[in-house]
Amino acid sequence: MSSKSKKKPRKSFRPTAPPFIDYLKDILRRYPDGGQILKELIQNADDARATEVVFIHDERSYGTESLWTDELGEYQGPALYAYNNASFTDDDWQGIVTAGRSIKRNDPNKVGRFGIGFNSVYHITDVPCVFSSGHLGFMDPQEKIFGERNEDFLWSLDDAEDQEALMTMHDQFQPFRDIVSLVSKQEWSEIVTEDQRFDGTIFRFSLRNKKSDISDNLYDSNRVADLFDSFIADADLSLLFLKNVTSVSLIHINIHGTVNTRLEVKSSVLTDVVLESENELIIESSTRFKTITLSSGKNKETKWLVTTCTMKEGNVENLDSLAKKLSFFPQVDLAFPCGEKRDCSESRLSCFLPLPNNESNKTGLPVYVNACFGLTDNRRQIKWQEEDQKHDEHAVWNELLMKEVLP
């Protein structure tokens, strides 16, 4: 065989994805810790058509005798829970473990495809847990508890062996028993053995109390109180433009099990006052009164006049093509506060939930403006056409919304 016919082995040269832990760290570096995490969880609930969301800061620690594996003992301490009254679908179970590939991305009616979404909870916890519809699952991205045996930490309510574990491992599942009882008034045994289904969703985020491969960000009671405070600051705007969620509560449970509601915010629409648009060839719009009620010791009620306006297809060519390409919705909502004088400098932009209270998100108008904006990936700012991103499609879309739909 001639030397020319011998081929030396070629070196591999192809792009590869980073390990999942590195991917998570990168998200946490770019994505802010703080109240935005609660907003992401509210958005996911709104997407799932939930009407009620409850956040619970539970300072109790639970037993460590009857556990699925000893390594889970360190996650039996204080936790943040997020409950909503919608159930997981099969797509949801797939989507929550398919990082970076949002199943909502092509649905213009879904809010949750913006930003990094669920993965922001890793600021708080190393082991997120979820109980919904027919399953209870523990996620272990560090593979320290269950190793790589992925099947080991998803329990199914219609499986006899899993049912027995859910009923007999009292310490392991007591946190869920207690929260299920609080939010749904149902018995654990009834859900697990009779219904074999939980109509709702409970996330449990045990607070990180020591440094891990994911983050050295430690969470204690004060940090959760700060999370709640940052949400309370925007509470009167939080339900203004959501499609489904009409109630959000913040609850604190101390080490003795005493339950205290810090805040409850509710929205209601006066359905008997609806003004339809006259210019029906170009836009669809309606105007109605919306009332936001805050309860935290004393009640505060604000009334808003909210107009929703959607540009019909065929009126703005570039808007139509971008709407299809980006899976965005050509809609702008305006909210005017009634019965109280507010300075124009207070008015803010929202992308279904209020954007951070900084100068770039102020409208300078007497109305609050909401739209399906193209945002930076950390959901902090709206993209605009600047010198270095004149052709960014999200920025072009935002300009069209402001120039064509808003007027």
PDB file of N, CA and C in Angstrom, residues 131 175-188 191 198 202:
ATOM      1  N   PHE A 131     -44.891  19.221  42.048  1.00  0.00           N
ATOM      2  CA  PHE A 131     -45.979  18.264  42.242  1.00  0.00           C
ATOM      3  C   PHE A 131     -47.171  18.781  41.456  1.00  0.00           C
ATOM      4  N   PRO A 175     -43.461  17.877  53.657  1.00  0.00           N
ATOM      5  CA  PRO A 175     -43.580  19.266  53.184  1.00  0.00           C
ATOM      6  C   PRO A 175     -44.715  19.437  52.170  1.00  0.00           C
ATOM      7  N   PHE A 176     -44.869  18.474  51.264  1.00  0.00           N
ATOM      8  CA  PHE A 176     -45.935  18.563  50.260  1.00  0.00           C
ATOM      9  C   PHE A 176     -47.308  18.326  50.885  1.00  0.00           C
ATOM     10  N   ARG A 177     -47.384  17.386  51.829  1.00  0.00           N
ATOM     11  CA  ARG A 177     -48.659  17.160  52.542  1.00  0.00           C
ATOM     12  C   ARG A 177     -49.169  18.465  53.145  1.00  0.00           C
ATOM     13  N   ASP A 178     -48.251  19.172  53.833  1.00  0.00           N
ATOM     14  CA  ASP A 178     -48.647  20.395  54.546  1.00  0.00           C
ATOM     15  C   ASP A 178     -49.105  21.491  53.587  1.00  0.00           C
ATOM     16  N   ILE A 179     -48.356  21.677  52.483  1.00  0.00           N
ATOM     17  CA  ILE A 179     -48.696  22.767  51.560  1.00  0.00           C
ATOM     18  C   ILE A 179     -49.952  22.425  50.754  1.00  0.00           C
ATOM     19  N   VAL A 180     -50.099  21.147  50.376  1.00  0.00           N
ATOM     20  CA  VAL A 180     -51.330  20.716  49.686  1.00  0.00           C
ATOM     21  C   VAL A 180     -52.545  21.021  50.558  1.00  0.00           C
ATOM     22  N   SER A 181     -52.428  20.698  51.838  1.00  0.00           N
ATOM     23  CA  SER A 181     -53.528  20.944  52.776  1.00  0.00           C
ATOM     24  C   SER A 181     -53.842  22.439  52.879  1.00  0.00           C
ATOM     25  N   LEU A 182     -52.798  23.267  52.876  1.00  0.00           N
ATOM     26  CA  LEU A 182     -52.978  24.717  53.028  1.00  0.00           C
ATOM     27  C   LEU A 182     -53.643  25.336  51.799  1.00  0.00           C
ATOM     28  N   VAL A 183     -53.182  24.960  50.602  1.00  0.00           N
ATOM     29  CA  VAL A 183     -53.655  25.664  49.394  1.00  0.00           C
ATOM     30  C   VAL A 183     -54.901  25.059  48.774  1.00  0.00           C
ATOM     31  N   SER A 184     -55.133  23.740  49.023  1.00  0.00           N
ATOM     32  CA  SER A 184     -56.268  23.103  48.334  1.00  0.00           C
ATOM     33  C   SER A 184     -57.281  22.488  49.296  1.00  0.00           C
ATOM     34  N   LYS A 185     -56.938  22.461  50.591  1.00  0.00           N
ATOM     35  CA  LYS A 185     -57.821  21.872  51.625  1.00  0.00           C
ATOM     36  C   LYS A 185     -58.116  20.395  51.348  1.00  0.00           C
ATOM     37  N   GLN A 186     -57.231  19.730  50.578  1.00  0.00           N
ATOM     38  CA  GLN A 186     -57.424  18.313  50.289  1.00  0.00           C
ATOM     39  C   GLN A 186     -56.516  17.446  51.149  1.00  0.00           C
ATOM     40  N   GLU A 187     -56.933  16.197  51.349  1.00  0.00           N
ATOM     41  CA  GLU A 187     -56.114  15.240  52.084  1.00  0.00           C
ATOM     42  C   GLU A 187     -55.121  14.579  51.136  1.00  0.00           C
ATOM     43  N   TRP A 188     -53.891  14.382  51.612  1.00  0.00           N
ATOM     44  CA  TRP A 188     -52.838  13.741  50.826  1.00  0.00           C
ATOM     45  C   TRP A 188     -53.252  12.342  50.361  1.00  0.00           C
ATOM     46  N   ILE A 191     -55.676  12.381  47.455  1.00  0.00           N
ATOM     47  CA  ILE A 191     -55.049  12.733  46.175  1.00  0.00           C
ATOM     48  C   ILE A 191     -54.233  11.558  45.632  1.00  0.00           C
ATOM     49  N   PHE A 198     -53.373  15.509  41.181  1.00  0.00           N
ATOM     50  CA  PHE A 198     -53.477  16.775  41.904  1.00  0.00           C
ATOM     51  C   PHE A 198     -53.822  17.869  40.901  1.00  0.00           C
ATOM     52  N   ILE A 202     -47.613  22.641  42.536  1.00  0.00           N
ATOM     53  CA  ILE A 202     -46.820  23.171  43.652  1.00  0.00           C
ATOM     54  C   ILE A 202     -45.341  22.989  43.324  1.00  0.00           C
TER      55      ILE A 202
END
